[in-house]
Short mmCIF file of C-alpha atoms in Angstrom, two decimals:
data_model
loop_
_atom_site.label_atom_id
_atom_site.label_comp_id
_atom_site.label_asym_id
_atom_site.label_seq_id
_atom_site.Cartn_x
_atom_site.Cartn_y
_atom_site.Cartn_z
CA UNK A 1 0.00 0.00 0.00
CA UNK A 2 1.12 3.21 -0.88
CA UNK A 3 -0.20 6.63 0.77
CA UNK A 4 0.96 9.86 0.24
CA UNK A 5 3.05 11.75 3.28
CA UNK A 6 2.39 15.28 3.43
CA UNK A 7 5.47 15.40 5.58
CA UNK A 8 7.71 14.00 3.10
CA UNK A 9 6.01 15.05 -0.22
CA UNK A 10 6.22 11.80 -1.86
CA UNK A 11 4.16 8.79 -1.66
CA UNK A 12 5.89 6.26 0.33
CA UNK A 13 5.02 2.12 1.14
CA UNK A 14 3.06 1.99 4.36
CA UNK A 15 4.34 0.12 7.09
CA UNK A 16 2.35 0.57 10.09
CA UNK A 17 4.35 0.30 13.62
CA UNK A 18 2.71 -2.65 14.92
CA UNK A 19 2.37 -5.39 12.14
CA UNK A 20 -1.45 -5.94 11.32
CA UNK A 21 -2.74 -2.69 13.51
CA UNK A 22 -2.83 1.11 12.07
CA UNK A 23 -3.66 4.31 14.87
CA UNK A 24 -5.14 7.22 12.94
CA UNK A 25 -6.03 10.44 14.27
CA UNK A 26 -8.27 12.70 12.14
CA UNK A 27 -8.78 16.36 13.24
CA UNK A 28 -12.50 17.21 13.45
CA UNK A 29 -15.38 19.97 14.56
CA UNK A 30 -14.85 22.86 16.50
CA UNK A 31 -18.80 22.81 17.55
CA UNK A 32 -20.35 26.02 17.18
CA UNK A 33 -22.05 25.89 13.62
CA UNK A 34 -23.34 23.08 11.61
CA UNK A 35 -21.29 21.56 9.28
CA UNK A 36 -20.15 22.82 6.21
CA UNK A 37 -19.57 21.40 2.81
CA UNK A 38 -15.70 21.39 2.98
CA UNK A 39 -15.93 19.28 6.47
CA UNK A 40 -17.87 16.80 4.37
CA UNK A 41 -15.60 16.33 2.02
CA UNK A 42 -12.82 15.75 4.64
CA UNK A 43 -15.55 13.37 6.66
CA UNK A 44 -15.81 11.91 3.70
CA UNK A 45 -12.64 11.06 2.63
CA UNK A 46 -11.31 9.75 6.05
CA UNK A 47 -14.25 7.69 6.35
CA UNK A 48 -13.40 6.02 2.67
CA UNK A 49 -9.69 5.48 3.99
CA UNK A 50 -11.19 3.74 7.27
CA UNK A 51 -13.37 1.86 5.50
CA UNK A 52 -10.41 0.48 3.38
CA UNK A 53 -7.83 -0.13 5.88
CA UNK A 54 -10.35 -2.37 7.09
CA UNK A 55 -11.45 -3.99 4.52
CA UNK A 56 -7.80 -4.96 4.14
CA UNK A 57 -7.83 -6.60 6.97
CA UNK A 58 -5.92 -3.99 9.34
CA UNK A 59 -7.17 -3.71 12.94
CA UNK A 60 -7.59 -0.12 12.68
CA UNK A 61 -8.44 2.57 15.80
CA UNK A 62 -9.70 5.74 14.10
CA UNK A 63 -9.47 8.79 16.47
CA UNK A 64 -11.10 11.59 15.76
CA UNK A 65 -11.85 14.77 18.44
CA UNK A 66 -14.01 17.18 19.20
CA UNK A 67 -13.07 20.82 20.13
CA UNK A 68 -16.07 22.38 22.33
CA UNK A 69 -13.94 24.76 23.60
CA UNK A 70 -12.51 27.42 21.72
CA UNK A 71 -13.04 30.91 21.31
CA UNK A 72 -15.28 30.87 18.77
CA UNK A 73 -17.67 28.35 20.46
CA UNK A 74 -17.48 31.36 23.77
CA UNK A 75 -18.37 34.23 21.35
CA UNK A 76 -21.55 32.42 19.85
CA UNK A 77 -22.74 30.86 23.03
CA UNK A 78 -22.78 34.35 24.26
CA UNK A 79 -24.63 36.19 21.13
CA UNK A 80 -27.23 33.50 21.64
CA UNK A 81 -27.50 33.85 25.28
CA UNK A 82 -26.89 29.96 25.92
CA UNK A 83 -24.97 28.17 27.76
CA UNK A 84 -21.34 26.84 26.14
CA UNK A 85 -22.57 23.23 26.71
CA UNK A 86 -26.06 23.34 25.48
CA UNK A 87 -24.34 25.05 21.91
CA UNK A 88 -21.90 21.85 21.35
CA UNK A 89 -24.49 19.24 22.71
CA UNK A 90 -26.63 20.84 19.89
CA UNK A 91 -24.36 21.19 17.21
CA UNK A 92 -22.59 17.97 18.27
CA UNK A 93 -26.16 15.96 17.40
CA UNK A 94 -26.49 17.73 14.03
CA UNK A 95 -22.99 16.99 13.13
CA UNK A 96 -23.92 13.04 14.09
CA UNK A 97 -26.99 13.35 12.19
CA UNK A 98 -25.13 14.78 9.13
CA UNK A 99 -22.49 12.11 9.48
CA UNK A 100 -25.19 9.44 9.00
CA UNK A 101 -27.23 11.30 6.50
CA UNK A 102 -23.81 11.09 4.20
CA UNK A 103 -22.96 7.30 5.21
CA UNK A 104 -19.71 8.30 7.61
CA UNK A 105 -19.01 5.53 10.06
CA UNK A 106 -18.65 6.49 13.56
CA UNK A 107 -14.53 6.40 14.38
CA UNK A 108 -13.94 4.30 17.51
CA UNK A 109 -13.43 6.86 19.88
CA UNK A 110 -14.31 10.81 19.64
CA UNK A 111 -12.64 12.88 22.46
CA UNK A 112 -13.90 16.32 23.66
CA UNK A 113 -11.39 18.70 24.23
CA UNK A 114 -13.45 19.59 27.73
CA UNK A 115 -12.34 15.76 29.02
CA UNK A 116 -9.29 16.40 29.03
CA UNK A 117 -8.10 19.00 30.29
CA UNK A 118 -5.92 17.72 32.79
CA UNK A 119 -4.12 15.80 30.35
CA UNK A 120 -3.49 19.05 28.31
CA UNK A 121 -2.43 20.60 31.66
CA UNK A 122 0.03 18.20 32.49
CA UNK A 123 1.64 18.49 28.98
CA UNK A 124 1.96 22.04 29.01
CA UNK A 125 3.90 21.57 32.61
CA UNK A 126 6.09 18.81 30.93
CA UNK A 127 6.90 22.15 27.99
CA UNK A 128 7.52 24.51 31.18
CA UNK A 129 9.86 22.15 32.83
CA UNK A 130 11.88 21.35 29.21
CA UNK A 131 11.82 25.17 28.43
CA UNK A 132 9.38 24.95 25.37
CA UNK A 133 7.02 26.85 26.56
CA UNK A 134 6.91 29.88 29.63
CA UNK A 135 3.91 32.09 31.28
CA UNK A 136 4.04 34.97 30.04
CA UNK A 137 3.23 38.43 32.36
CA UNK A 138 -0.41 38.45 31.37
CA UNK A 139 -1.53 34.94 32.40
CA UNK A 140 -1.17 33.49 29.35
CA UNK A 141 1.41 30.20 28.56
CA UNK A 142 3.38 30.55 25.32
CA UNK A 143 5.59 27.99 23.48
CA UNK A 144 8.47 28.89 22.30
CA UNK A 145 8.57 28.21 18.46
CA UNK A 146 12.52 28.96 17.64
CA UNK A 147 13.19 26.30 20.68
CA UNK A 148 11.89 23.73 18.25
CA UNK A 149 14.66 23.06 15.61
CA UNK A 150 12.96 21.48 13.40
CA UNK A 151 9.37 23.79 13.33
CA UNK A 152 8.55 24.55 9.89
CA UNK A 153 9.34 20.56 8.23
CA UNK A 154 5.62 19.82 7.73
CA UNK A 155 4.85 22.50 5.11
CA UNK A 156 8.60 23.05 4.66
CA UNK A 157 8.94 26.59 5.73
CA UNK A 158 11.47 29.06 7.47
CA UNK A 159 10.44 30.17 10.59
CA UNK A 160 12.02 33.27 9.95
CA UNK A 161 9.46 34.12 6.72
CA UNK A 162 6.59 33.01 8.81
CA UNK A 163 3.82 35.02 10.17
CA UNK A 164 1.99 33.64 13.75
CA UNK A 165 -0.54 31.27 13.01
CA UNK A 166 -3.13 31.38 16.50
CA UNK A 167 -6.12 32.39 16.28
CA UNK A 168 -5.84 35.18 18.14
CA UNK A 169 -4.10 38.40 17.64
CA UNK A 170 -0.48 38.87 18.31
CA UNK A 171 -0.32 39.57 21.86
CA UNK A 172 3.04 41.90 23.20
CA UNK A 173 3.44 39.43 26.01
CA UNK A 174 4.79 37.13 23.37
CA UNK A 175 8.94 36.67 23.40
CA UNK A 176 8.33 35.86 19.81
CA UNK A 177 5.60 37.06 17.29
CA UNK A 178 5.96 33.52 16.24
CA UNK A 179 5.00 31.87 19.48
CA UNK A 180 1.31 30.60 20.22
CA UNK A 181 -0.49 30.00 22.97
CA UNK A 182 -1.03 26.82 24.69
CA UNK A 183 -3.13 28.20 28.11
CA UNK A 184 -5.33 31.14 28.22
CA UNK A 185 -5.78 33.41 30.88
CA UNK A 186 -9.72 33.44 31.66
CA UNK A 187 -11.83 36.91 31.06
CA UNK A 188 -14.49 37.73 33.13
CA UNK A 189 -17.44 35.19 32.75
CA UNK A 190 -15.65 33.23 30.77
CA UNK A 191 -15.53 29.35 30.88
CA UNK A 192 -12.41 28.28 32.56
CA UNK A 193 -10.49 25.82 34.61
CA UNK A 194 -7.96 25.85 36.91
CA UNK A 195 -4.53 25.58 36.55
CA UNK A 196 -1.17 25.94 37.52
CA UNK A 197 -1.24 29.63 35.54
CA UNK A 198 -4.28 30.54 37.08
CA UNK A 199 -7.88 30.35 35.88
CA UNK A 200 -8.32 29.53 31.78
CA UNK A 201 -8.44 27.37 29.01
CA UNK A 202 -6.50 25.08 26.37
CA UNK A 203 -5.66 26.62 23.48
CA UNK A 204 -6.76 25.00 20.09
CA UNK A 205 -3.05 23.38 19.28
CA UNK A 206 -2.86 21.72 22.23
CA UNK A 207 -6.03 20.22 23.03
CA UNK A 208 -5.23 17.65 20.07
CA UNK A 209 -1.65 16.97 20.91
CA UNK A 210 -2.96 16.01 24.18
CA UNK A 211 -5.65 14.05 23.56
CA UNK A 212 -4.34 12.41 19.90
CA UNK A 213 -1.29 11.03 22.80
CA UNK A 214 -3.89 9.64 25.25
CA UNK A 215 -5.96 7.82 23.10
CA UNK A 216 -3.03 6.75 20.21
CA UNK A 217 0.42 6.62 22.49
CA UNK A 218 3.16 9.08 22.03
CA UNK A 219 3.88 8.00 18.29
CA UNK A 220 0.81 6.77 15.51
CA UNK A 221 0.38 5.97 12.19
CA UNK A 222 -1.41 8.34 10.75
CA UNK A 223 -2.89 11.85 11.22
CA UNK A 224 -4.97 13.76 8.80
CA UNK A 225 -7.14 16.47 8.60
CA UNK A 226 -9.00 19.27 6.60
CA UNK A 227 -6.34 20.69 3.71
CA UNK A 228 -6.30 24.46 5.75
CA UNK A 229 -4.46 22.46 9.08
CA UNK A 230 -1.08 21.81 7.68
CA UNK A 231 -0.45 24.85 9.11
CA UNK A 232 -0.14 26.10 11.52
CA UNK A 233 -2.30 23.33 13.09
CA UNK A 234 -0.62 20.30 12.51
CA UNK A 235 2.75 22.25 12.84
CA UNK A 236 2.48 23.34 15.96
CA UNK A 237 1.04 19.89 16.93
CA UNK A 238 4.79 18.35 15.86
CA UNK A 239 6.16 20.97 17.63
CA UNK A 240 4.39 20.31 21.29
CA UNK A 241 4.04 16.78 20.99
CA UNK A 242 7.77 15.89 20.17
CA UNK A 243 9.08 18.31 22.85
CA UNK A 244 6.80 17.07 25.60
CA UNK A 245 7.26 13.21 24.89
CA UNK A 246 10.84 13.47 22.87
CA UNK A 247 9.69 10.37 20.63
CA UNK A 248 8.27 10.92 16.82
CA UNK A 249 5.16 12.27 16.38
CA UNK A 250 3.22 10.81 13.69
CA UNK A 251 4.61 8.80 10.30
CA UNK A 252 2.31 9.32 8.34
CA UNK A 253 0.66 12.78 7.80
CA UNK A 254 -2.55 13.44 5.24
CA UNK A 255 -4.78 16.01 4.09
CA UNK A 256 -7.89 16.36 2.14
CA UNK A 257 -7.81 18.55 -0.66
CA UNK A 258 -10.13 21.94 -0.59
CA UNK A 259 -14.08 22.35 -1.80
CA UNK A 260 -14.51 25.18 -3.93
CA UNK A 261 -18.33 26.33 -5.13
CA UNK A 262 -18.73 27.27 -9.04
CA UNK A 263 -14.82 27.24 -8.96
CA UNK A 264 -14.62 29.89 -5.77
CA UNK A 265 -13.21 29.40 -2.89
CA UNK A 266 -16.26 28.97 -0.35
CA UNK A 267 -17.22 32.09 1.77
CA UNK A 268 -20.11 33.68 3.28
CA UNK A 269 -19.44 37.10 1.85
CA UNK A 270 -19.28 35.53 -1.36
CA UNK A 271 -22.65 34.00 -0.67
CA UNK A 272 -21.56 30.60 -1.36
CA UNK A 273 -21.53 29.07 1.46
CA UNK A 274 -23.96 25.50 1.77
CA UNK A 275 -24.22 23.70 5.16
CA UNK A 276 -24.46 19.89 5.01
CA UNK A 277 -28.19 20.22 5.83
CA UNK A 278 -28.86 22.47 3.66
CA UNK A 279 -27.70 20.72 0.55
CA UNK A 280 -28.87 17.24 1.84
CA UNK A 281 -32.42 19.07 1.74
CA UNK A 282 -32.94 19.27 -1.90
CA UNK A 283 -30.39 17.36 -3.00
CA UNK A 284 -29.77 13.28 -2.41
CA UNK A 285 -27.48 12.12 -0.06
CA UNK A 286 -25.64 9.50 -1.60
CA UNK A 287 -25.80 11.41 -4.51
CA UNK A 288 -23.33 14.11 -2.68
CA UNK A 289 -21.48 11.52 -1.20
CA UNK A 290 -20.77 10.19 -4.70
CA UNK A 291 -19.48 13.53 -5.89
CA UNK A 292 -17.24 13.56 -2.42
CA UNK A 293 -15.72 10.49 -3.38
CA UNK A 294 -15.11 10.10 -7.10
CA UNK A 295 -12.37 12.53 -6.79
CA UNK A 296 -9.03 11.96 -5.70
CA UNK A 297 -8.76 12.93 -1.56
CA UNK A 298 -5.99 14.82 -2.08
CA UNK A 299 -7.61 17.04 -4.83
CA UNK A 300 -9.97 19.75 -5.15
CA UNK A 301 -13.66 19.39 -5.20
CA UNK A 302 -16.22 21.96 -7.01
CA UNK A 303 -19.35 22.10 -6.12
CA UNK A 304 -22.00 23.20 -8.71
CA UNK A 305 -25.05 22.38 -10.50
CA UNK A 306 -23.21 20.34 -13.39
CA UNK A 307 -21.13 18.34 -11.45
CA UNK A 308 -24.21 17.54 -8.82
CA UNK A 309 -25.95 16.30 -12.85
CA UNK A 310 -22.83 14.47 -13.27
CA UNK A 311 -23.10 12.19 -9.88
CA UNK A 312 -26.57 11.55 -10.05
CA UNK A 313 -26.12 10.29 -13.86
CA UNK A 314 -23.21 8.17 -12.50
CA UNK A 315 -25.25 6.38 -9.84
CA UNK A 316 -28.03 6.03 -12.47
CA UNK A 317 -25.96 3.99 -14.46
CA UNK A 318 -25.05 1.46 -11.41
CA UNK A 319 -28.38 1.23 -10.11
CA UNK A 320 -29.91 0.97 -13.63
CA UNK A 321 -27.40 -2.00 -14.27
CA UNK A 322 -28.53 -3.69 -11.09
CA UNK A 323 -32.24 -2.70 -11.93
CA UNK A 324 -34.25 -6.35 -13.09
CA UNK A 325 -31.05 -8.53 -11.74
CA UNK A 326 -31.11 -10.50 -9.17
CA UNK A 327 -27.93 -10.13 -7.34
CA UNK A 328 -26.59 -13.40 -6.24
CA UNK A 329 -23.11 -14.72 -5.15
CA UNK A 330 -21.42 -16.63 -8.07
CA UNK A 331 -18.22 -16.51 -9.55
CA UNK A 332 -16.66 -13.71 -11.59
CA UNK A 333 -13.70 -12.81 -12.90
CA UNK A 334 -11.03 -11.61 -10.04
CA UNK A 335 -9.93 -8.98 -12.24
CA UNK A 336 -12.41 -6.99 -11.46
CA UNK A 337 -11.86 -7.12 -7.28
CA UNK A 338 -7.39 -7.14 -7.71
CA UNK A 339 -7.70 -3.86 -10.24
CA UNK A 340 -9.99 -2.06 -7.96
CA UNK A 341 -7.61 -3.32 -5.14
CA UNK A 342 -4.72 -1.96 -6.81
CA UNK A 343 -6.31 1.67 -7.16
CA UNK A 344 -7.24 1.81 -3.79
CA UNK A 345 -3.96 0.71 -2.61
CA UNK A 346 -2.09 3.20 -4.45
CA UNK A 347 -2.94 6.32 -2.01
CA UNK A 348 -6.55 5.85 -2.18
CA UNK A 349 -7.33 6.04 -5.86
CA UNK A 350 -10.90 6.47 -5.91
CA UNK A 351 -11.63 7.56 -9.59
CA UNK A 352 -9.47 4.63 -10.68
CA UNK A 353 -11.81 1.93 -8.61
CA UNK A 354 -14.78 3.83 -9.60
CA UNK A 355 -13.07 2.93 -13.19
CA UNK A 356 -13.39 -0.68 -12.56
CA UNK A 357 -16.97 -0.05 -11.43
CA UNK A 358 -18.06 1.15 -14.71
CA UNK A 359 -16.46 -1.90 -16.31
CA UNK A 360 -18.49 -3.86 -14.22
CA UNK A 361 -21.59 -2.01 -15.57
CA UNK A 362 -20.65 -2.47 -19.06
CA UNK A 363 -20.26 -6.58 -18.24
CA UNK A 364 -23.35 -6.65 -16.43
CA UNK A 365 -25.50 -4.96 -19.35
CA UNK A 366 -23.96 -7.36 -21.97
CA UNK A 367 -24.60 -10.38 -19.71
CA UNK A 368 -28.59 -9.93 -18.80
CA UNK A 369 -29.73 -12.73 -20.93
CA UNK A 370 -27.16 -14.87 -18.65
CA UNK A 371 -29.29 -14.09 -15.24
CA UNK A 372 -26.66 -15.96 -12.85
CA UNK A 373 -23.69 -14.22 -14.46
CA UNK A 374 -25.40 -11.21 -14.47
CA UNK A 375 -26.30 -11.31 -10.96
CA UNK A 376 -22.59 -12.72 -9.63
CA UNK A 377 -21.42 -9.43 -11.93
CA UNK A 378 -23.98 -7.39 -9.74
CA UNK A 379 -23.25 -8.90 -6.48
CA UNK A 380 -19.60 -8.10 -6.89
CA UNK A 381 -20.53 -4.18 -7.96
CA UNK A 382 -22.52 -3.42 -4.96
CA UNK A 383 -19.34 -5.18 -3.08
CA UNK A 384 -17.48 -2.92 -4.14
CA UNK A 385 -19.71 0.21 -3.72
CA UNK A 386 -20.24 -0.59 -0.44
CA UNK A 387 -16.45 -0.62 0.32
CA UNK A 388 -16.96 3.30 -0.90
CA UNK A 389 -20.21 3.90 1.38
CA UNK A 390 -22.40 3.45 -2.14
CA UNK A 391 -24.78 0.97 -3.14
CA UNK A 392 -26.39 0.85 0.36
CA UNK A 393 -29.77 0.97 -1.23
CA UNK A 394 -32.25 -1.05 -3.72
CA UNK A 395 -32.48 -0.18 -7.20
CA UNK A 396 -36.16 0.50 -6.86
CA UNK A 397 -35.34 2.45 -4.11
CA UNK A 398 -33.21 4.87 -5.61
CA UNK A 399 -34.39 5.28 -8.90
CA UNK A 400 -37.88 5.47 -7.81
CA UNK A 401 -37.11 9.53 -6.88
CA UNK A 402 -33.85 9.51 -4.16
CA UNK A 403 -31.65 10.59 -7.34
CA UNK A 404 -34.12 13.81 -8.03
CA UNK A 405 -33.71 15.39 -5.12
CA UNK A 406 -37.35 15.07 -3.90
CA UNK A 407 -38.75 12.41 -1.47
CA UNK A 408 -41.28 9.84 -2.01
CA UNK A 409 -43.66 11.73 0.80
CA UNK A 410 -43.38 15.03 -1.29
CA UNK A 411 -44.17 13.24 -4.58
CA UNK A 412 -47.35 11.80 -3.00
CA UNK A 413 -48.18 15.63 -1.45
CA UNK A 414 -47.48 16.78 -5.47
CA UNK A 415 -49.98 13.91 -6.65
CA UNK A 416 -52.63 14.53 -4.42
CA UNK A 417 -52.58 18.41 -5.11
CA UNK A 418 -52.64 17.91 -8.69
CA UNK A 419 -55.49 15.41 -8.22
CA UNK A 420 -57.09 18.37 -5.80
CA UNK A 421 -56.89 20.51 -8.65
CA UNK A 422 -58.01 17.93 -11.54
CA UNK A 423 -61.32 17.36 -9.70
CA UNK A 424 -61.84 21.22 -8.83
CA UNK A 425 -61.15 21.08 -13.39
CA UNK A 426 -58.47 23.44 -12.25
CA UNK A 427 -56.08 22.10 -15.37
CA UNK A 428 -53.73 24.89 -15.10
CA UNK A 429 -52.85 23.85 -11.93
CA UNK A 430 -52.68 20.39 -12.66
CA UNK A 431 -50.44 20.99 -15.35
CA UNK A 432 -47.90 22.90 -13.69
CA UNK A 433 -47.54 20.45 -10.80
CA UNK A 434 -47.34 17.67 -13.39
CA UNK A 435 -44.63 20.20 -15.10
CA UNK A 436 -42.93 20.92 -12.21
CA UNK A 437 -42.42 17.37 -11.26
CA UNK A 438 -41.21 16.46 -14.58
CA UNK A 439 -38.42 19.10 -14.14
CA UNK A 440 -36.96 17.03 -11.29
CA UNK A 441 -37.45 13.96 -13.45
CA UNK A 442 -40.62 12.65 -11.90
CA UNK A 443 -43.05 11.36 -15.22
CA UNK A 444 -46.50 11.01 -13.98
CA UNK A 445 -48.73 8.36 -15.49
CA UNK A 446 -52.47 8.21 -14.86
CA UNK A 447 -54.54 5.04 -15.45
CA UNK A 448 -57.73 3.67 -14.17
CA UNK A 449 -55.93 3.11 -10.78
CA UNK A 450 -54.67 6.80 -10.24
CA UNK A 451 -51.52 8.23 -11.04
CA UNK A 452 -47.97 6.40 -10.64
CA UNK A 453 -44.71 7.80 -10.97
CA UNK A 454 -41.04 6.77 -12.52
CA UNK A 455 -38.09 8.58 -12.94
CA UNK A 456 -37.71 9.62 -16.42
CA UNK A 457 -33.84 8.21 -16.16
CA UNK A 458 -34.91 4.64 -15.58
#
């Protein structure tokens, strides 16, 4: 297997430290919004690499956190007037509900940043005592970035053409502009702990240094993240981690590549922003998920109208191949499973096993008249789609609406309004819901026995 190290800038043969068994820590939410498109495309990904690892028969322990504190979780608690914990509880369930809604596996264990803050604590001491890190004259704890020789190797910078990377402004109590904080001093009404330094909280860097450590040892695998926490995120997580426990981080280092909207980069001033919930409302789940995964992890995503079209036509075709076949276990060709083996072992090539899945298509369509080939053919495709988190459903299922972006419960509220309208001889009406519905890809067909429905793609 070969993955890609971010750290090295090559791809490299994975060997994971303990034969058969692969730690992986995956940077996730800070909880005070609903999840965005761009953390579904790194949810996403990570979940297709989990899935994989296991598949090939790796005991695998996927890590991945929670941050529900931070200082962006304190300022929107407070402009809603709630309380810190009843804004992550809340936004913790819709990110769980999201997850599911897009077919992401649960990892094994999801720390909160708020569980451990002892452990963070105790690591910032072990920085004091080693000289990494000092309390500065307003309350704050600092590390000291130029104490770390080798800060900068991750995205191979110079510390000395760097600009600070916290999330906070540059405060004078710094030694360095380039240090960052590891404890805050609390402000007034402010959640806090105690601490050796007084009253405060973690800073962000830290609370995943400490708690990737606790739950994965001192050195892991692999640790990966969104594509905008190479740095300084993941830098400054080298830099704490291999000070405080003077052993190697992490071998293996990967990032998702970006989302970008109608080829922009995706902001709220540019009024291009899309939560998770708000696309999975008019637009298919696995349908999104499909346009998540058919591009390579590592590269960049747009979202837009055509390339939403594009999935949906692409799961078409599998379902409609598996449409009228009974799918049975039987024996085909092991070309098909070692090819789409090879992509996926070659840094997670997705559009290269999504390759073979077409293939599979193509044999399936020319083998119908052969219904046990055909159905071994169709067994193996949804095998494989399921090792991507596709395929989940029944043909009839999905074609029967799922891939229009309209539910079967708001067809049948369309039907019965049109039918309200036929028998009130309001035809206009009747034609423009039948219109509308057609638009989506819904064909209506009335007969003796009422009105039934098919996608027009099927």
């Amino acid at each position: 297997m070969q993955i890609y190290n971010t750290l090295t800038r090559q791809k490299e043969a994975f060997v994971p430290l303990e034969a058969g068994r692969i730690r992986m820590y995956v940077c996730g939410m800070t909880v005070y919004d609903y999840c965005h498109l761009g953390h579904a495309r790194m949810l996403v990904a990570f979940d297709v690499i989990a899935r994989w690892l296991r598949a090939s028969g790796y005991q695998l322990t996927y890590v991945r956190n929670i941050t529900d504190v931070d200082d962006k979780i304190l300022v929107r608690a407070r402009d809603n007037g709630e309380p810190i914990a009843d804004l992550t509880e809340r936004m913790i369930d819709a990110m769980h509900e999201d997850e599911r809604q897009l077919g992401v596996l649960p990892p094994d264990r999801e720390p909160r940043a708020t569980a451990h803050i002892s452990d963070i604590i105790a690591m910032i001491e072990t920085l004091i005592e080693r000289d990494y890190a000092y309390h500065a004259d307003n309350g704050d704890v600092f590390y000291r970035v130029r104490r770390f020789e080798r800060y900068g190797a991750l995205n191979n910078r110079n510390p000395d053409d760097m600009r600070s990377g916290a999330r906070v402004d540059i405060d004078e109590a710094k030694e360095d502009p380039l240090d960052f904080v590891l404890w805050k001093r609390a402000r007034p009404e402010e959640e806090s702990w105690s601490s050796p330094w007084g009253e405060g909280r973690p800073g962000w860097h830290i609370e995943c240094s400490a708690m990737s450590t606790c739950c994965l040892g001192d050195t892991f695998d692999i640790h990966g993240g969104g594509p905008d926490l190479s740095f300084p995120h993941h830098e400054n997580e080298i830099a704490q981690s291999e000070a405080a426990t003077g052993q190697k981080y992490v071998n293996t280092w990967m990032h998702a590549g970006a989302l970008r909207v109608d080829n922009e980069k995706m902001s709220k001033s540019l009024g291009n922003f899309f939560t998770v919930r708000d696309v999975l409302k008019a637009h298919d789940p696995e349908v999104v998920r499909y346009l998540l995964v058919a591009s390579h992890y590592r590269s960049a995503i747009n979202y837009a109208p055509e390339t939403l079209k594009d999935a949906r036509r692409s799961l078409e075709r599998f379902y409609n191949a598996l449409a009228d076949v009974e799918i049975i276990e039987g024996e085909v060709s092991d070309e098909f499973a070692e090819r789409f083996t090879r992509a996926m072992n070659d840094d997670f090539n997705t559009p290269e096993a999504l390759a073979v899945m077409f293939e599979l298509v193509r044999e399936i369509n020319r083998h119908r008249e052969n219904a046990a080939h055909a159905g071994a053919l169709a067994h193996e495709l949804v095998r494989l789609g399921n090792l991507l988190g596709l395929l989940e459903r029944s043909p009839e299922t999905f074609l029967k609406g799922a891939s229009s972006g309209i539910n079967d419960e708001e067809i049948a509220r369309q039907i019965e309004a049109r039918n309200a309208a036929r028998r009130n001889k309001d035809f206009a009406e009747a034609d423009r819901i039948r219109d509308a519905l057609a638009e989506q890809g819904i064909i209506l067909k009335d007969s003796r026995e009422g009105t039934t429905w098919v996608s027009e793609n099927r």
